[in-house]
Amino acid sequence: MSLALPLHRPFRPSPVLSVVAVVALLALPGQPGGEGGAGPADAMSAVVVAHCAVRLLRERRRPLSRTAAVVLGLPVAGLALAAMGAVSPGSGITGLGRYLQIFVLVPAAVLLLVRDRRDFRLLAWSLVALALWQGILGVHQYVTGTGASYEGEDVRAVGTFGASDVMGMATVVSFGLVCAVGLALGRASGRERWTAAACALALLPPLALSFSRGAWIATVVTVTVQLALAGPRRALRVGAAAVAAGVVLVGGFGVGTAMLQERFDSITQVADAPDQSVTDRYTMWAAATDMWREHPLTGVGLKGFPEYRDGHASLALSSGSDTAGAGAAFRRQPLLSPHNMYLLVLGEQGLLGLLGLAGGWLALLVCALRNLWRTRRSRGGRECALVACGLLVWQLVDFAYADIGGPSTVLTAVCLGLAAWWALSGNATAERAAEPGEAAAR
C-alpha cells in the first residue's frame, strides 16, 4: 500500500511586504541638517505603486471598485487646475506629483495590496515597531541631551528625523500609538491585545518628549474616539489604566519636567499670551486666508504659498524658525507653509481643491464608521476598524496644526491606504467569521 504524500501549497510572500518596506526605510537615519525632502521611503513608495500596477496587469482584474475610484479620485481635478495655475511649470509638476503620491497613488496601491485582515494587522504592527524604534531613540536623545534644540537645550526628541523635521518623530510615534490602541481594543487573541496595550503605554513618554502640541491634541482626541467606539466598559478599563500609567510616569519616574509643564500650559495660552511660534502660525493662517479671498475657486497655484506669503502676511511674522541640535548646526529655517493643511489647500487650490481633498477624507471616514458598525455582531475585524478610524481621525485633527512635508509624509499615504482598505474594500467586512490565517487572498 502506497502512502499519499501531503501536498503543500507553495509559499507566496504577501504583496503587502513592499509597503512594510516603506515603513522600515523610515527607521534609517537622515542627513543632519537636511532639507527634509524626498528620501528612500519616498522612492520605495514609487516601487510600491509600480508593483501594484504589475500585479493588476498580470491578474487582469479591475483595479478599484466604482466607489473607491470616486473617493480616491476626488482630488485629481482640483490638483490639475491648481498645477496649471502654479507660479512656474516646474512648481506645478512637482506639486502635482507630490499630492498625487500622498493622496491618490500610494493609498490606492495599499488598498489593492492588502489582501485580508492578516495583512492589515501586519502593516499596523510595522507602524508600531517603527514608532517604538523612533521612540527609543527620542528618549535617549532627551536623557543624553543630544536631541534637537528646545529653549536653549538639546532635549527635544526627534528620532532619526533631525532638527529640520521636528514633527517627524511625533507623527510616527502618534501613528504607532493609535495602531497599538486599536489593536488592544479589538477582538484578537489575549496575548496580542496585552502586547499592544504595553506598546501603547511605552509610546507615551517619547510622544510627550517630542514637545509637539499638535500631536498631543490629535492623539488625545483620537484615543478618546477609539475608546468611545470600543464601548463603555472597555473604555473605562483602558481609561483607568492610562490614568494609572500617567501617575507612575509623572510621579514615579519624573517625566513631568518643568519644560514639559510649560509646554502643556502653553496650549491654553494660545489666545491670551501666545509665543512667537503661535504668532507666526496665526499670521500665516491669515495670509493663506487672504490668498484664498483673492483667488476663491482655484487658489494661487501649487507651491505658491512661499511666493505670495510676504505680500499677504503682517509684520508680526518672523523671518523663520531656529533649528539646531541632533547633529546639525544652527540654521534659520524659512517658514514656507501655514502649518495648517486645510488653509494650505484653500490658499493654493481654492474651494475646488479643498472640496476634493477634504471631501474624499470625510467620505473615507463615513465609510469606515459604517463598516465599523457592521462588525459589532461579528467575531473579527474590530481591531482593524478601530485602527483605520483612529488613523483617519488623527490625521484630520492634526491637519489643523500641520501640513505635508518631510520624510514622514509618506506614512500619511500608507495610513490613508489602510483606512481606504477598511472603508472601501469588500474583503474588509466579508471575512466575518474567518480566522486571521483563513482569509482568502484577493
Tab-separated table of C-alpha atoms in Angstrom:
chain	number	residue	atom	x	y	z
A	1	MET	CA	0.000	0.000	0.000
A	2	SER	CA	1.430	3.317	-1.035
A	3	LEU	CA	1.292	6.291	1.243
A	4	ALA	CA	-0.029	9.525	-0.180
A	5	LEU	CA	2.329	12.396	0.336
A	6	PRO	CA	0.768	15.560	1.701
A	7	LEU	CA	0.554	18.345	-0.808
A	8	HIS	CA	1.968	21.661	0.321
A	9	ARG	CA	0.945	24.870	-1.292
A	10	PRO	CA	3.964	26.883	-2.465
A	11	PHE	CA	4.923	29.759	-0.223
A	12	ARG	CA	3.943	33.108	-1.661
A	13	PRO	CA	5.106	36.195	0.176
A	14	SER	CA	2.406	38.726	0.848
A	15	PRO	CA	2.371	41.663	-1.588
A	16	VAL	CA	1.946	43.990	1.388
A	17	LEU	CA	5.595	43.371	2.307
A	18	SER	CA	6.571	46.039	-0.201
A	19	VAL	CA	4.519	48.525	1.830
A	20	VAL	CA	6.169	47.270	5.024
A	21	ALA	CA	9.499	48.083	3.357
A	22	VAL	CA	8.365	51.723	3.018
A	23	VAL	CA	7.740	51.820	6.763
A	24	ALA	CA	11.054	50.093	7.541
A	25	LEU	CA	13.075	52.579	5.482
A	26	LEU	CA	11.893	55.391	7.742
A	27	ALA	CA	13.936	53.800	10.533
A	28	LEU	CA	17.139	54.780	8.723
A	29	PRO	CA	18.889	57.945	9.913
A	30	GLY	CA	18.540	61.009	7.738
A	31	GLN	CA	21.203	63.525	6.916
A	32	PRO	CA	21.785	66.018	9.770
A	33	GLY	CA	20.597	69.418	8.780
A	34	GLY	CA	18.963	68.140	5.605
A	35	GLU	CA	16.091	69.906	3.940
A	36	GLY	CA	13.673	67.074	4.758
A	37	GLY	CA	12.706	66.352	1.141
A	38	ALA	CA	12.147	63.048	-0.609
A	39	GLY	CA	14.121	60.119	0.786
A	40	PRO	CA	14.475	56.335	0.448
A	41	ALA	CA	10.943	55.731	1.730
A	42	ASP	CA	9.514	58.001	-0.968
A	43	ALA	CA	11.485	56.114	-3.613
A	44	MET	CA	10.182	52.832	-2.223
A	45	SER	CA	6.624	54.165	-2.385
A	46	ALA	CA	7.119	54.579	-6.142
A	47	VAL	CA	8.202	50.926	-6.268
A	48	VAL	CA	5.014	50.006	-4.373
A	49	VAL	CA	2.873	51.780	-6.970
A	50	ALA	CA	4.753	50.060	-9.800
A	51	HIS	CA	4.457	46.688	-8.038
A	52	CYS	CA	0.724	47.161	-7.703
A	53	ALA	CA	0.381	48.089	-11.377
A	54	VAL	CA	2.309	44.979	-12.483
A	55	ARG	CA	0.104	42.732	-10.329
A	56	LEU	CA	-3.037	44.253	-11.811
A	57	LEU	CA	-1.793	43.702	-15.367
A	58	ARG	CA	-0.774	40.136	-14.599
A	59	GLU	CA	-4.072	39.223	-12.931
A	60	ARG	CA	-6.170	41.147	-15.474
A	61	ARG	CA	-8.735	42.350	-12.991
A	62	ARG	CA	-10.478	45.638	-12.352
A	63	PRO	CA	-8.247	47.814	-10.172
A	64	LEU	CA	-10.794	49.551	-7.951
A	65	SER	CA	-14.484	49.443	-7.260
A	66	ARG	CA	-16.554	52.347	-8.531
A	67	THR	CA	-16.897	53.813	-5.028
A	68	ALA	CA	-13.173	53.526	-4.326
A	69	ALA	CA	-12.275	55.119	-7.659
A	70	VAL	CA	-14.593	58.061	-6.988
A	71	VAL	CA	-13.440	58.633	-3.388
A	72	LEU	CA	-9.715	58.351	-4.129
A	73	GLY	CA	-10.013	60.255	-7.391
A	74	LEU	CA	-11.881	63.265	-5.991
A	75	PRO	CA	-8.762	65.441	-5.527
A	76	VAL	CA	-7.427	64.953	-9.073
A	77	ALA	CA	-9.466	67.643	-10.834
A	78	GLY	CA	-8.665	70.346	-8.264
A	79	LEU	CA	-4.984	69.367	-8.275
A	80	ALA	CA	-4.796	69.582	-12.056
A	81	LEU	CA	-6.331	73.072	-12.089
A	82	ALA	CA	-4.027	74.258	-9.304
A	83	ALA	CA	-0.998	72.832	-11.127
A	84	MET	CA	-1.900	74.791	-14.257
A	85	GLY	CA	-2.114	77.960	-12.160
A	86	ALA	CA	1.253	77.464	-10.455
A	87	VAL	CA	3.918	80.174	-10.462
A	88	SER	CA	6.116	78.071	-12.775
A	89	PRO	CA	5.621	74.837	-14.735
A	90	GLY	CA	8.277	73.151	-12.613
A	91	SER	CA	6.494	74.026	-9.384
A	92	GLY	CA	3.199	72.823	-10.818
A	93	ILE	CA	4.589	69.465	-11.910
A	94	THR	CA	6.489	68.925	-8.646
A	95	GLY	CA	3.489	69.831	-6.503
A	96	LEU	CA	1.110	67.716	-8.578
A	97	GLY	CA	3.380	64.695	-8.303
A	98	ARG	CA	3.691	65.077	-4.530
A	99	TYR	CA	-0.048	65.433	-3.945
A	100	LEU	CA	-0.865	62.510	-6.237
A	101	GLN	CA	1.728	60.384	-4.442
A	102	ILE	CA	0.401	61.102	-0.953
A	103	PHE	CA	-3.345	61.278	-1.521
A	104	VAL	CA	-4.090	59.157	-4.597
A	105	LEU	CA	-1.468	56.721	-5.893
A	106	VAL	CA	0.081	55.269	-2.731
A	107	PRO	CA	-3.259	54.960	-0.845
A	108	ALA	CA	-4.774	53.186	-3.863
A	109	ALA	CA	-1.763	50.853	-4.069
A	110	VAL	CA	-2.005	49.990	-0.370
A	111	LEU	CA	-5.734	49.357	-0.756
A	112	LEU	CA	-5.041	46.884	-3.569
A	113	LEU	CA	-2.008	45.175	-1.996
A	114	VAL	CA	-3.626	44.480	1.391
A	115	ARG	CA	-5.401	41.149	0.832
A	116	ASP	CA	-7.035	40.471	4.181
A	117	ARG	CA	-7.044	41.319	7.873
A	118	ARG	CA	-3.809	39.449	8.451
A	119	ASP	CA	-2.050	41.784	6.005
A	120	PHE	CA	-3.762	44.755	7.655
A	121	ARG	CA	-2.505	43.725	11.102
A	122	LEU	CA	0.992	43.101	9.739
A	123	LEU	CA	1.142	46.634	8.384
A	124	ALA	CA	-0.321	48.065	11.603
A	125	TRP	CA	2.275	46.225	13.690
A	126	SER	CA	5.041	47.526	11.422
A	127	LEU	CA	3.879	51.056	12.260
A	128	VAL	CA	4.005	50.175	15.964
A	129	ALA	CA	7.524	48.738	15.583
A	130	LEU	CA	8.745	51.859	13.775
A	131	ALA	CA	7.199	54.045	16.489
A	132	LEU	CA	8.936	52.046	19.221
A	133	TRP	CA	12.306	52.370	17.460
A	134	GLN	CA	11.931	56.104	16.938
A	135	GLY	CA	10.599	56.478	20.483
A	136	ILE	CA	13.609	54.687	21.993
A	137	LEU	CA	15.945	56.978	20.068
A	138	GLY	CA	13.919	60.013	21.123
A	139	VAL	CA	14.009	59.165	24.828
A	140	HIS	CA	17.761	58.549	24.560
A	141	GLN	CA	18.176	61.966	22.944
A	142	TYR	CA	16.275	63.620	25.776
A	143	VAL	CA	18.190	61.795	28.526
A	144	THR	CA	21.621	62.392	26.985
A	145	GLY	CA	20.957	65.918	25.711
A	146	THR	CA	21.583	65.002	22.078
A	147	GLY	CA	18.188	65.922	20.648
A	148	ALA	CA	17.019	68.992	18.786
A	149	SER	CA	17.322	72.380	20.432
A	150	TYR	CA	14.396	73.478	22.604
A	151	GLU	CA	14.628	76.624	24.733
A	152	GLY	CA	18.407	76.563	24.501
A	153	GLU	CA	18.826	72.886	25.447
A	154	ASP	CA	19.267	69.914	23.090
A	155	VAL	CA	16.486	67.858	24.655
A	156	ARG	CA	13.729	67.659	22.034
A	157	ALA	CA	13.119	64.067	20.930
A	158	VAL	CA	13.251	63.857	17.124
A	159	GLY	CA	14.473	60.301	16.474
A	160	THR	CA	16.241	59.876	13.141
A	161	PHE	CA	14.440	62.831	11.524
A	162	GLY	CA	16.768	65.526	12.807
A	163	ALA	CA	16.242	69.143	13.772
A	164	SER	CA	14.919	70.092	10.331
A	165	ASP	CA	11.855	67.832	10.779
A	166	VAL	CA	10.926	68.104	14.436
A	167	MET	CA	7.416	66.821	13.698
A	168	GLY	CA	8.653	63.597	12.100
A	169	MET	CA	9.130	61.505	15.222
A	170	ALA	CA	5.975	62.886	16.827
A	171	THR	CA	3.967	61.822	13.763
A	172	VAL	CA	5.488	58.336	13.675
A	173	VAL	CA	5.010	57.771	17.410
A	174	SER	CA	1.416	59.022	17.209
A	175	PHE	CA	0.589	56.659	14.345
A	176	GLY	CA	2.119	53.763	16.265
A	177	LEU	CA	0.245	54.641	19.432
A	178	VAL	CA	-3.079	54.884	17.578
A	179	CYS	CA	-2.452	51.493	15.950
A	180	ALA	CA	-1.488	49.955	19.291
A	181	VAL	CA	-4.626	51.284	20.982
A	182	GLY	CA	-6.804	49.960	18.160
A	183	LEU	CA	-5.175	46.519	18.344
A	184	ALA	CA	-5.515	46.469	22.145
A	185	LEU	CA	-9.220	47.307	21.976
A	186	GLY	CA	-10.002	44.735	19.281
A	187	ARG	CA	-11.039	41.108	19.482
A	188	ALA	CA	-7.734	39.465	18.664
A	189	SER	CA	-6.005	36.977	20.960
A	190	GLY	CA	-5.385	37.976	24.545
A	191	ARG	CA	-1.607	37.932	24.080
A	192	GLU	CA	-1.816	40.273	21.090
A	193	ARG	CA	-4.099	42.674	22.955
A	194	TRP	CA	-1.839	42.811	26.008
A	195	THR	CA	1.248	43.283	23.858
A	196	ALA	CA	-0.446	46.128	22.011
A	197	ALA	CA	-1.514	47.746	25.285
A	198	ALA	CA	2.058	47.567	26.604
A	199	CYS	CA	3.343	49.146	23.380
A	200	ALA	CA	0.803	51.963	23.667
A	201	LEU	CA	1.944	52.754	27.201
A	202	ALA	CA	5.610	52.600	26.149
A	203	LEU	CA	4.962	55.172	23.424
A	204	LEU	CA	3.572	57.791	25.807
A	205	PRO	CA	6.971	59.110	27.084
A	206	PRO	CA	8.503	59.706	23.618
A	207	LEU	CA	5.304	61.391	22.471
A	208	ALA	CA	5.494	63.724	25.460
A	209	LEU	CA	9.206	64.387	24.907
A	210	SER	CA	8.580	65.389	21.289
A	211	PHE	CA	7.169	68.685	22.660
A	212	SER	CA	4.657	68.660	19.793
A	213	ARG	CA	1.424	70.270	20.960
A	214	GLY	CA	-0.416	69.427	17.746
A	215	ALA	CA	0.467	65.729	18.028
A	216	TRP	CA	-0.611	65.708	21.687
A	217	ILE	CA	-4.000	67.209	20.884
A	218	ALA	CA	-4.616	64.931	17.895
A	219	THR	CA	-3.630	61.823	19.879
A	220	VAL	CA	-5.839	62.646	22.858
A	221	VAL	CA	-8.828	63.289	20.585
A	222	THR	CA	-8.193	60.109	18.601
A	223	VAL	CA	-7.750	57.786	21.577
A	224	THR	CA	-10.909	59.232	23.112
A	225	VAL	CA	-12.804	58.464	19.898
A	226	GLN	CA	-11.356	54.947	19.768
A	227	LEU	CA	-12.403	54.287	23.363
A	228	ALA	CA	-15.915	55.568	22.676
A	229	LEU	CA	-16.200	53.343	19.595
A	230	ALA	CA	-14.935	50.307	21.526
A	231	GLY	CA	-17.721	50.512	24.111
A	232	PRO	CA	-18.135	51.994	27.598
A	233	ARG	CA	-16.795	49.043	29.597
A	234	ARG	CA	-13.585	48.713	27.673
A	235	ALA	CA	-13.216	52.494	27.611
A	236	LEU	CA	-13.497	52.632	31.409
A	237	ARG	CA	-10.858	49.926	31.930
A	238	VAL	CA	-8.391	51.434	29.471
A	239	GLY	CA	-9.007	54.935	30.814
A	240	ALA	CA	-8.225	53.779	34.349
A	241	ALA	CA	-5.030	52.088	33.131
A	242	ALA	CA	-3.990	55.259	31.291
A	243	VAL	CA	-4.530	57.398	34.397
A	244	ALA	CA	-2.516	54.943	36.497
A	245	ALA	CA	0.283	54.941	33.918
A	246	GLY	CA	0.295	58.736	33.904
A	247	VAL	CA	0.607	58.843	37.683
A	248	VAL	CA	3.523	56.388	37.591
A	249	LEU	CA	5.311	58.229	34.768
A	250	VAL	CA	4.892	61.682	36.264
A	251	GLY	CA	5.218	60.855	39.942
A	252	GLY	CA	7.457	57.823	39.918
A	253	PHE	CA	9.855	58.463	37.059
A	254	GLY	CA	9.738	62.243	36.946
A	255	VAL	CA	8.682	62.510	33.334
A	256	GLY	CA	6.829	65.754	34.040
A	257	THR	CA	9.724	68.193	33.818
A	258	ALA	CA	9.380	71.941	34.067
A	259	MET	CA	9.760	72.345	30.276
A	260	LEU	CA	7.018	69.793	29.659
A	261	GLN	CA	4.746	71.509	32.146
A	262	GLU	CA	5.370	74.848	30.462
A	263	ARG	CA	4.650	73.312	27.055
A	264	PHE	CA	1.402	71.805	28.323
A	265	ASP	CA	0.349	75.132	29.851
A	266	SER	CA	1.077	76.954	26.589
A	267	ILE	CA	-1.773	75.026	24.918
A	268	THR	CA	-4.281	77.074	26.916
A	269	GLN	CA	-2.402	80.340	26.312
A	270	VAL	CA	-2.538	80.420	22.504
A	271	ALA	CA	-5.068	83.260	22.603
A	272	ASP	CA	-4.038	85.278	25.697
A	273	ALA	CA	-0.228	85.137	25.588
A	274	PRO	CA	0.940	83.234	22.509
A	275	ASP	CA	4.631	82.555	21.986
A	276	GLN	CA	6.392	83.506	18.748
A	277	SER	CA	5.724	80.135	17.082
A	278	VAL	CA	1.989	80.522	17.688
A	279	THR	CA	2.096	84.142	16.492
A	280	ASP	CA	3.846	83.034	13.300
A	281	ARG	CA	1.234	80.355	12.778
A	282	TYR	CA	-1.674	82.770	13.206
A	283	THR	CA	-0.007	85.195	10.816
A	284	MET	CA	0.492	82.540	8.150
A	285	TRP	CA	-3.093	81.320	8.600
A	286	ALA	CA	-4.291	84.858	7.930
A	287	ALA	CA	-2.013	85.083	4.882
A	288	ALA	CA	-3.389	81.829	3.439
A	289	THR	CA	-6.955	83.014	4.014
A	290	ASP	CA	-6.155	86.302	2.281
A	291	MET	CA	-4.744	84.414	-0.720
A	292	TRP	CA	-7.973	82.449	-0.949
A	293	ARG	CA	-10.076	85.621	-0.893
A	294	GLU	CA	-8.190	86.897	-3.954
A	295	HIS	CA	-8.476	83.542	-5.800
A	296	PRO	CA	-11.516	81.804	-4.262
A	297	LEU	CA	-12.038	78.953	-6.745
A	298	THR	CA	-8.577	77.761	-7.795
A	299	GLY	CA	-6.173	79.460	-5.349
A	300	VAL	CA	-2.748	80.851	-6.179
A	301	GLY	CA	-1.444	77.563	-7.597
A	302	LEU	CA	0.520	74.609	-6.232
A	303	LYS	CA	3.599	75.566	-4.217
A	304	GLY	CA	2.501	79.194	-4.463
A	305	PHE	CA	2.298	79.953	-0.732
A	306	PRO	CA	6.006	80.887	-0.318
A	307	GLU	CA	5.824	83.212	-3.336
A	308	TYR	CA	2.710	85.062	-2.135
A	309	ARG	CA	3.357	84.896	1.623
A	310	ASP	CA	5.176	88.208	2.134
A	311	GLY	CA	2.548	90.100	0.147
A	312	HIS	CA	-0.235	88.898	2.445
A	313	ALA	CA	1.448	88.428	5.859
A	314	SER	CA	1.573	91.113	8.541
A	315	LEU	CA	4.742	92.459	10.191
A	316	ALA	CA	4.177	90.090	13.132
A	317	LEU	CA	5.642	87.224	11.053
A	318	SER	CA	9.247	86.402	11.934
A	319	SER	CA	11.854	85.618	9.307
A	320	GLY	CA	11.951	81.918	10.217
A	321	SER	CA	12.382	79.398	12.996
A	322	ASP	CA	15.668	78.495	14.662
A	323	THR	CA	16.794	74.870	14.318
A	324	ALA	CA	19.840	73.220	15.838
A	325	GLY	CA	20.938	70.099	17.665
A	326	ALA	CA	20.590	66.380	16.848
A	327	GLY	CA	23.849	66.504	14.906
A	328	ALA	CA	23.018	69.651	12.933
A	329	ALA	CA	24.466	73.137	13.181
A	330	PHE	CA	22.361	76.204	13.886
A	331	ARG	CA	20.359	77.454	10.932
A	332	ARG	CA	17.406	79.712	10.284
A	333	GLN	CA	14.664	77.654	8.658
A	334	PRO	CA	12.274	79.689	6.472
A	335	LEU	CA	8.517	79.442	7.015
A	336	LEU	CA	7.261	78.075	3.715
A	337	SER	CA	3.796	76.810	4.695
A	338	PRO	CA	0.972	77.891	7.035
A	339	HIS	CA	1.208	74.714	9.143
A	340	ASN	CA	-2.476	74.016	8.511
A	341	MET	CA	-3.295	71.598	5.714
A	342	TYR	CA	-6.796	72.906	5.181
A	343	LEU	CA	-5.646	76.509	4.820
A	344	LEU	CA	-2.681	75.473	2.673
A	345	VAL	CA	-5.040	73.709	0.253
A	346	LEU	CA	-7.514	76.584	0.414
A	347	GLY	CA	-4.843	79.169	-0.382
A	348	GLU	CA	-3.091	77.197	-3.134
A	349	GLN	CA	-6.004	75.223	-4.628
A	350	GLY	CA	-9.074	77.225	-3.672
A	351	LEU	CA	-12.500	75.855	-2.868
A	352	LEU	CA	-12.351	73.300	-5.669
A	353	GLY	CA	-9.178	71.765	-4.296
A	354	LEU	CA	-10.349	71.794	-0.683
A	355	LEU	CA	-13.686	70.202	-1.547
A	356	GLY	CA	-11.922	67.459	-3.492
A	357	LEU	CA	-9.358	66.591	-0.830
A	358	ALA	CA	-11.394	67.136	2.327
A	359	GLY	CA	-14.476	65.607	0.684
A	360	GLY	CA	-12.530	62.428	-0.040
A	361	TRP	CA	-11.228	62.265	3.543
A	362	LEU	CA	-14.716	62.715	5.004
A	363	ALA	CA	-16.118	60.082	2.635
A	364	LEU	CA	-13.434	57.664	3.840
A	365	LEU	CA	-14.330	58.370	7.464
A	366	VAL	CA	-18.066	57.862	6.857
A	367	CYS	CA	-17.469	54.551	5.050
A	368	ALA	CA	-15.045	53.394	7.760
A	369	LEU	CA	-17.534	54.159	10.530
A	370	ARG	CA	-20.282	52.381	8.588
A	371	ASN	CA	-18.157	49.248	8.299
A	372	LEU	CA	-17.241	49.548	11.973
A	373	TRP	CA	-20.919	49.410	12.845
A	374	ARG	CA	-21.231	46.201	10.820
A	375	THR	CA	-18.577	44.470	12.965
A	376	ARG	CA	-20.471	44.887	16.237
A	377	ARG	CA	-22.004	41.435	15.940
A	378	SER	CA	-19.129	39.684	14.143
A	379	ARG	CA	-16.244	37.781	15.678
A	380	GLY	CA	-13.414	39.626	13.989
A	381	GLY	CA	-12.406	42.852	12.367
A	382	ARG	CA	-12.985	45.206	15.286
A	383	GLU	CA	-9.276	45.922	15.722
A	384	CYS	CA	-8.918	46.771	12.009
A	385	ALA	CA	-11.896	49.107	12.244
A	386	LEU	CA	-10.543	50.902	15.308
A	387	VAL	CA	-7.090	51.273	13.758
A	388	ALA	CA	-8.482	52.599	10.468
A	389	CYS	CA	-10.898	55.044	12.079
A	390	GLY	CA	-8.234	56.135	14.547
A	391	LEU	CA	-5.667	56.881	11.848
A	392	LEU	CA	-8.222	58.900	9.902
A	393	VAL	CA	-9.350	60.899	12.929
A	394	TRP	CA	-5.757	61.590	13.974
A	395	GLN	CA	-4.840	62.852	10.524
A	396	LEU	CA	-7.924	65.029	10.171
A	397	VAL	CA	-7.296	66.648	13.571
A	398	ASP	CA	-3.547	67.023	13.053
A	399	PHE	CA	-4.100	68.720	9.697
A	400	ALA	CA	-5.479	71.678	11.672
A	401	TYR	CA	-1.945	72.194	13.087
A	402	ALA	CA	0.322	70.733	10.398
A	403	ASP	CA	0.606	70.053	6.684
A	404	ILE	CA	2.551	67.697	4.434
A	405	GLY	CA	6.317	67.924	4.225
A	406	GLY	CA	9.366	65.916	5.216
A	407	PRO	CA	10.253	62.207	5.041
A	408	SER	CA	7.467	61.137	7.430
A	409	THR	CA	4.811	62.414	4.985
A	410	VAL	CA	4.861	59.102	3.109
A	411	LEU	CA	3.407	57.487	6.241
A	412	THR	CA	0.327	59.663	5.755
A	413	ALA	CA	-0.172	57.942	2.402
A	414	VAL	CA	0.269	54.491	3.966
A	415	CYS	CA	-2.216	55.269	6.736
A	416	LEU	CA	-4.747	56.634	4.251
A	417	GLY	CA	-4.326	53.396	2.299
A	418	LEU	CA	-5.006	51.323	5.413
A	419	ALA	CA	-8.109	53.368	6.131
A	420	ALA	CA	-9.198	53.063	2.491
A	421	TRP	CA	-8.885	49.262	2.625
A	422	TRP	CA	-11.164	49.099	5.631
A	423	ALA	CA	-13.613	51.676	4.299
A	424	LEU	CA	-13.774	50.708	0.613
A	425	SER	CA	-12.664	47.091	0.228
A	426	GLY	CA	-15.304	44.380	0.161
A	427	ASN	CA	-12.824	41.992	1.813
A	428	ALA	CA	-12.745	44.135	4.951
A	429	THR	CA	-16.229	43.122	6.116
A	430	ALA	CA	-16.684	39.907	4.133
A	431	GLU	CA	-14.449	37.876	6.472
A	432	ARG	CA	-16.867	37.955	9.359
A	433	ALA	CA	-16.150	34.561	10.919
A	434	ALA	CA	-12.777	33.825	9.397
A	435	GLU	CA	-9.671	33.422	11.479
A	436	PRO	CA	-6.660	35.581	10.576
A	437	GLY	CA	-4.992	32.850	8.543
A	438	GLU	CA	-8.114	31.718	6.724
A	439	ALA	CA	-8.939	34.856	4.770
A	440	ALA	CA	-8.845	34.300	1.044
A	441	ALA	CA	-6.302	36.225	-0.940
A	442	ARG	CA	-7.640	38.854	-3.210
